[in-house]
Short mmCIF file of C-alpha atoms in Angstrom, two decimals:
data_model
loop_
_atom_site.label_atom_id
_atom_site.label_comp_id
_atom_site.label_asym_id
_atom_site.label_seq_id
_atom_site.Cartn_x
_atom_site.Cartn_y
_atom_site.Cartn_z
CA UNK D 1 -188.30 63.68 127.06
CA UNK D 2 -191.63 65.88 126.22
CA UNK D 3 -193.77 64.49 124.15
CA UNK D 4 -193.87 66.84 121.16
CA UNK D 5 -190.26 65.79 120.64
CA UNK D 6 -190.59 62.32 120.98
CA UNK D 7 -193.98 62.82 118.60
CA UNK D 8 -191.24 64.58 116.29
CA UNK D 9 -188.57 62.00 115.96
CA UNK D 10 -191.07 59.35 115.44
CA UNK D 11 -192.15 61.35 112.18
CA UNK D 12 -188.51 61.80 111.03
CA UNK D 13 -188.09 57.78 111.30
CA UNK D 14 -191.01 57.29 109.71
CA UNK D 15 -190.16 59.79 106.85
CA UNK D 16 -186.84 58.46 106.68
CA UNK D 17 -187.91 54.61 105.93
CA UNK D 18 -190.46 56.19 103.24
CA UNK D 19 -187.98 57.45 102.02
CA UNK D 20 -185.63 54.16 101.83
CA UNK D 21 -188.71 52.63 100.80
CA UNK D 22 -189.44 54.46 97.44
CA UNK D 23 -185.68 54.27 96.94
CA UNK D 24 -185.47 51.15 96.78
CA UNK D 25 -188.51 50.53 94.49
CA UNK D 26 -186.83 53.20 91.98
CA UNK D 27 -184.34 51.29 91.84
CA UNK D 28 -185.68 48.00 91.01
CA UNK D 29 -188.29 48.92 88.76
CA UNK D 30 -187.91 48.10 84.90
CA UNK D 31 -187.75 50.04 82.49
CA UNK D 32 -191.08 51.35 80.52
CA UNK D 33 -189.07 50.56 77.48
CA UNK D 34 -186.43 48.00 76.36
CA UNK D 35 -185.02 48.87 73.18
CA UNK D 36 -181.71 47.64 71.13
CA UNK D 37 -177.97 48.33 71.92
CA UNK D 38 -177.69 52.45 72.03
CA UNK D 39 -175.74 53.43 68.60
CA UNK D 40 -172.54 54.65 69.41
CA UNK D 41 -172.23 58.30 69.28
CA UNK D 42 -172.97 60.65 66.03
CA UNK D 43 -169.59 61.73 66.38
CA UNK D 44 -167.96 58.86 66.91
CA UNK D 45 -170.30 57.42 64.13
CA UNK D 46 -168.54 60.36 61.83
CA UNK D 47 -165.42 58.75 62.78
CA UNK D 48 -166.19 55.38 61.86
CA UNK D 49 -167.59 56.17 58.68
CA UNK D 50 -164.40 58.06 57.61
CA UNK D 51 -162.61 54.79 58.33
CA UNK D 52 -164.78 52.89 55.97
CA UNK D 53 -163.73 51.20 52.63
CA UNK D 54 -165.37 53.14 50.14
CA UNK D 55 -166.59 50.82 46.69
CA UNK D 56 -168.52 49.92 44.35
CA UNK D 57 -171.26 48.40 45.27
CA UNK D 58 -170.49 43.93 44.20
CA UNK D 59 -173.54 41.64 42.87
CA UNK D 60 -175.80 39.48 44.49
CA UNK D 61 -174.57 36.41 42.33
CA UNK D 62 -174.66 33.35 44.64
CA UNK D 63 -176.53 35.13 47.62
CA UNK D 64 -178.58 33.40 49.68
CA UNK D 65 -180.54 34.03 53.10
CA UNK D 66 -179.75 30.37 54.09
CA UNK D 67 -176.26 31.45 53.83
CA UNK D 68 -177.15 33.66 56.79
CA UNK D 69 -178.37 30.59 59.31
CA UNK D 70 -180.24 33.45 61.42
CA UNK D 71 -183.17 32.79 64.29
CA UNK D 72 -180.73 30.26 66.00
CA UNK D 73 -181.63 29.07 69.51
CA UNK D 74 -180.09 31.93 71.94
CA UNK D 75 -181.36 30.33 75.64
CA UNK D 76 -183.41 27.70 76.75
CA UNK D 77 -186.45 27.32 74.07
CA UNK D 78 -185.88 31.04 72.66
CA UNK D 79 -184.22 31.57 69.48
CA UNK D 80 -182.79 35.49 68.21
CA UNK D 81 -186.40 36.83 66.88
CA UNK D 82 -188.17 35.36 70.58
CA UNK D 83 -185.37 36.71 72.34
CA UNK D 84 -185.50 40.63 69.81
CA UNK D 85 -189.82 40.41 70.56
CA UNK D 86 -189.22 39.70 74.48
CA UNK D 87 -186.29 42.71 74.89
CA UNK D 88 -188.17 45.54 72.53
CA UNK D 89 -191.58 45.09 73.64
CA UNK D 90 -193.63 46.01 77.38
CA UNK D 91 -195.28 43.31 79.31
CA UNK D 92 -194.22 40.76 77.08
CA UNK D 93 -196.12 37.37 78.29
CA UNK D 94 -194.22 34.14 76.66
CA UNK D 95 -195.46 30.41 76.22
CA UNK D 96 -193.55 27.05 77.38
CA UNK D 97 -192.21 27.34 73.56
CA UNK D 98 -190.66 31.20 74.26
CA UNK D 99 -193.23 31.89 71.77
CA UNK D 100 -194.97 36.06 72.78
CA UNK D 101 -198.83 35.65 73.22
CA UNK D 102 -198.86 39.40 73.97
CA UNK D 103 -197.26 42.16 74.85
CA UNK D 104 -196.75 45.77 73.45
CA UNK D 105 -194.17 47.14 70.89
CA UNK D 106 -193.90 50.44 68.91
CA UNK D 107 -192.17 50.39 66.00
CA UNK D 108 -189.31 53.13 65.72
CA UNK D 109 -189.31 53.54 62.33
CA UNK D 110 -192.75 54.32 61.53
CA UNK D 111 -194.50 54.97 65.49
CA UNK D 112 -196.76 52.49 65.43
CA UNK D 113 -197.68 50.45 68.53
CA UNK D 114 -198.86 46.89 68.04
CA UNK D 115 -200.11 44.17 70.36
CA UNK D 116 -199.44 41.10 68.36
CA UNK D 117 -196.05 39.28 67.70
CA UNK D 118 -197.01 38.38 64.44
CA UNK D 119 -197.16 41.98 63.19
CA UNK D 120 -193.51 42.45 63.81
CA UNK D 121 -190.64 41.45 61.86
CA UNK D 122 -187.07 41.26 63.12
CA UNK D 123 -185.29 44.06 60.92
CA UNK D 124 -181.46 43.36 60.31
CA UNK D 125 -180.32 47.13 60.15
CA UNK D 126 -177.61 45.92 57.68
CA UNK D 127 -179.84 43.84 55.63
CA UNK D 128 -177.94 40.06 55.02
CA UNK D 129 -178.28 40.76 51.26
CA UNK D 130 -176.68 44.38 51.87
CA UNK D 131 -173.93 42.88 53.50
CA UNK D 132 -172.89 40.15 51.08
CA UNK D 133 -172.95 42.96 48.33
CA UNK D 134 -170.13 44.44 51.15
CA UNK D 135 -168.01 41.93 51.73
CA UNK D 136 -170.22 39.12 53.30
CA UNK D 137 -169.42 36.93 50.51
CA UNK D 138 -166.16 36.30 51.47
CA UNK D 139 -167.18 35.03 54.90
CA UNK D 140 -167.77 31.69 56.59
CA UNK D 141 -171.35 30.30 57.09
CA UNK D 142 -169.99 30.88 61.11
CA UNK D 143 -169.40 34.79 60.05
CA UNK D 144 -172.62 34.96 58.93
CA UNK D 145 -174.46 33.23 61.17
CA UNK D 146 -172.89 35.28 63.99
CA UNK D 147 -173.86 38.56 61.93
CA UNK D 148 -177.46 37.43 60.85
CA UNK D 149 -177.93 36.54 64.91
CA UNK D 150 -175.64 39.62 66.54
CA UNK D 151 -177.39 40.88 69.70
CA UNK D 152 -174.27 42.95 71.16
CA UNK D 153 -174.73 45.51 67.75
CA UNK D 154 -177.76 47.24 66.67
CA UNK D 155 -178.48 45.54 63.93
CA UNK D 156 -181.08 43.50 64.89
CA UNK D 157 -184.98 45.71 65.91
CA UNK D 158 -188.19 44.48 66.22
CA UNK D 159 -190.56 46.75 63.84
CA UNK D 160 -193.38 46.59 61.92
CA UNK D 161 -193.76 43.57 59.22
CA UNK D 162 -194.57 45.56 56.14
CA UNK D 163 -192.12 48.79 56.86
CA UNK D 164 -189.54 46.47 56.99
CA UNK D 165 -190.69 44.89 53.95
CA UNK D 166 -190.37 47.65 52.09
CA UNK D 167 -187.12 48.63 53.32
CA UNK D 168 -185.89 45.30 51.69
CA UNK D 169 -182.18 45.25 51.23
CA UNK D 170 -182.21 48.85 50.16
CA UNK D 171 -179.05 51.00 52.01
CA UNK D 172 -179.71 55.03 53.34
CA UNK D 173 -179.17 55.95 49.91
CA UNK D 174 -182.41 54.73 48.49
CA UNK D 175 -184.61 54.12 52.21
CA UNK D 176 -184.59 55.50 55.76
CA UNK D 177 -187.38 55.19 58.18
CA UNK D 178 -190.02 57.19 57.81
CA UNK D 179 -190.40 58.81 61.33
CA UNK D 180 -187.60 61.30 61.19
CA UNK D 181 -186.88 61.74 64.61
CA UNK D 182 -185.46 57.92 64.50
CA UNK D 183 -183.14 58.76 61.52
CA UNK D 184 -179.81 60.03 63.69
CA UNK D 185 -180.19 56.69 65.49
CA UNK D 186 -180.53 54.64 62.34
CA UNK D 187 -177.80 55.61 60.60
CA UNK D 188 -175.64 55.55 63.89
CA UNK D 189 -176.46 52.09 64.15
CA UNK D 190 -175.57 51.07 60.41
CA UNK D 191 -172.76 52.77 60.67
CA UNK D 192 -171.38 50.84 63.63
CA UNK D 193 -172.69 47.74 62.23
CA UNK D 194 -170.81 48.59 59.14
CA UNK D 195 -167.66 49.17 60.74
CA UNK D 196 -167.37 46.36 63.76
CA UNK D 197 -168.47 43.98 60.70
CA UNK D 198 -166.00 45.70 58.05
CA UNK D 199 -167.97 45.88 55.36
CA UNK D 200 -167.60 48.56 52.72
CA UNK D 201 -170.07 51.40 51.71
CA UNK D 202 -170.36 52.84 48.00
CA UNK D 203 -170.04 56.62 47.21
CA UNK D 204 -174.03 56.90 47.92
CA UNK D 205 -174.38 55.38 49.96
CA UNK D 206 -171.82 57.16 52.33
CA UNK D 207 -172.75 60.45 51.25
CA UNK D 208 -176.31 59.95 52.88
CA UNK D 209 -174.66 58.58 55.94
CA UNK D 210 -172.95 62.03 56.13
CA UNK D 211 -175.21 63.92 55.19
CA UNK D 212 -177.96 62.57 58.36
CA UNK D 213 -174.90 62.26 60.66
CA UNK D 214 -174.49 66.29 59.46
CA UNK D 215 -177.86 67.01 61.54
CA UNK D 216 -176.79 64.95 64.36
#
């Protein structure tokens, strides 16, 4: 065989198992970004809402967060706020105690990128409060805990402590995050929450819903 063409074929071999190579590393390679459970749809969101119980909003009378047993152990040493910090952020490093000694997260409702756990809360999309005022009330301590600590929903985002501070238990009516390109996705994700959970929405509440889902 001349030896341009075996020259040749020994470049198309090599080529070829580059090729595999950076494949194969594609592949595998993580995501830059975790994030929480992608909303379902704005249309199917539109759906969902229709199907809502529409209601007065009830009281707060007998509400309690430890009525809501949340941050319960989810593996090993970690417990649902460890477990929210280590899937939202980048390079998250952990200690024996699943506790995050750094990392990176940004902060979808307001952009801002922080390298400390501690600056981070653990925003329930459907505040606890919000949802006793829906229906929570009713449930059992297991209900709740399984709603304060759901990880399959969106309700549950690592973002920054004092945004979701002042979000409180307010409802799209009266607060939505202030970075508007995050808004579709928000109300998406209440809305699902809402539903799956079957918890009602008042007349304001659901008219805001509609009227973000509109510009979906």
């Amino acid at each position: 065989m001349p030896l341009g063409l075996i020259y040749a074929r020994r470049l198309a071999v090599l080529a070829t198992s580059a090729a595999l190579t950076v494949t194969g590393f594609l592949a595998t390679a993580p995501a830059a970004q975790a994030a929480m459970p992608t909303p379902v749809s704005a249309a199917t969101a539109r759906t969902y809402l229709a199907a809502l119980t529409v209601k007065a909003e009830g009281s707060t009378t007998g509400y309690s967060r430890d009525l809501f047993p949340h941050w319960i152990t989810q593996s090993g040493t970690c417990n649902t706020r460890e477990t929210v910090l280590k899937r939202d952020g980048v390079n998250v490093v952990t200690d024996s105690n699943c506790a995050a000694i750094s990392g990176s997260w940004y902060s979808e409702y307001d952009g801002a990128t922080w390298t400390v756990a501690s600056d981070l809360d653990i925003d329930h999309m459907v505040p606890l409060a919000e949802a006793w005022r829906s229906g929570a009330n009713s449930w059992t301590t297991a209900q709740r805990q399984a709603f304060a600590n759901d990880l399959t929903r969106p309700q549950l985002i690592a973002v920054t402590d004092n945004v979701n501070q002042a979000k409180g238990d307010q409802d799209p009516a009266t607060w939505l995050p202030s970075r508007t390109a995050y808004r579709c996705t928000y109300v998406r994700a209440w809305v699902q929450v809402k539903y799956y959970w079957n918890l009602s929405v008042d007349s304001a509440e659901k008219s805001a819903l509609q009227s973000v889902l509109n510009g979906c």
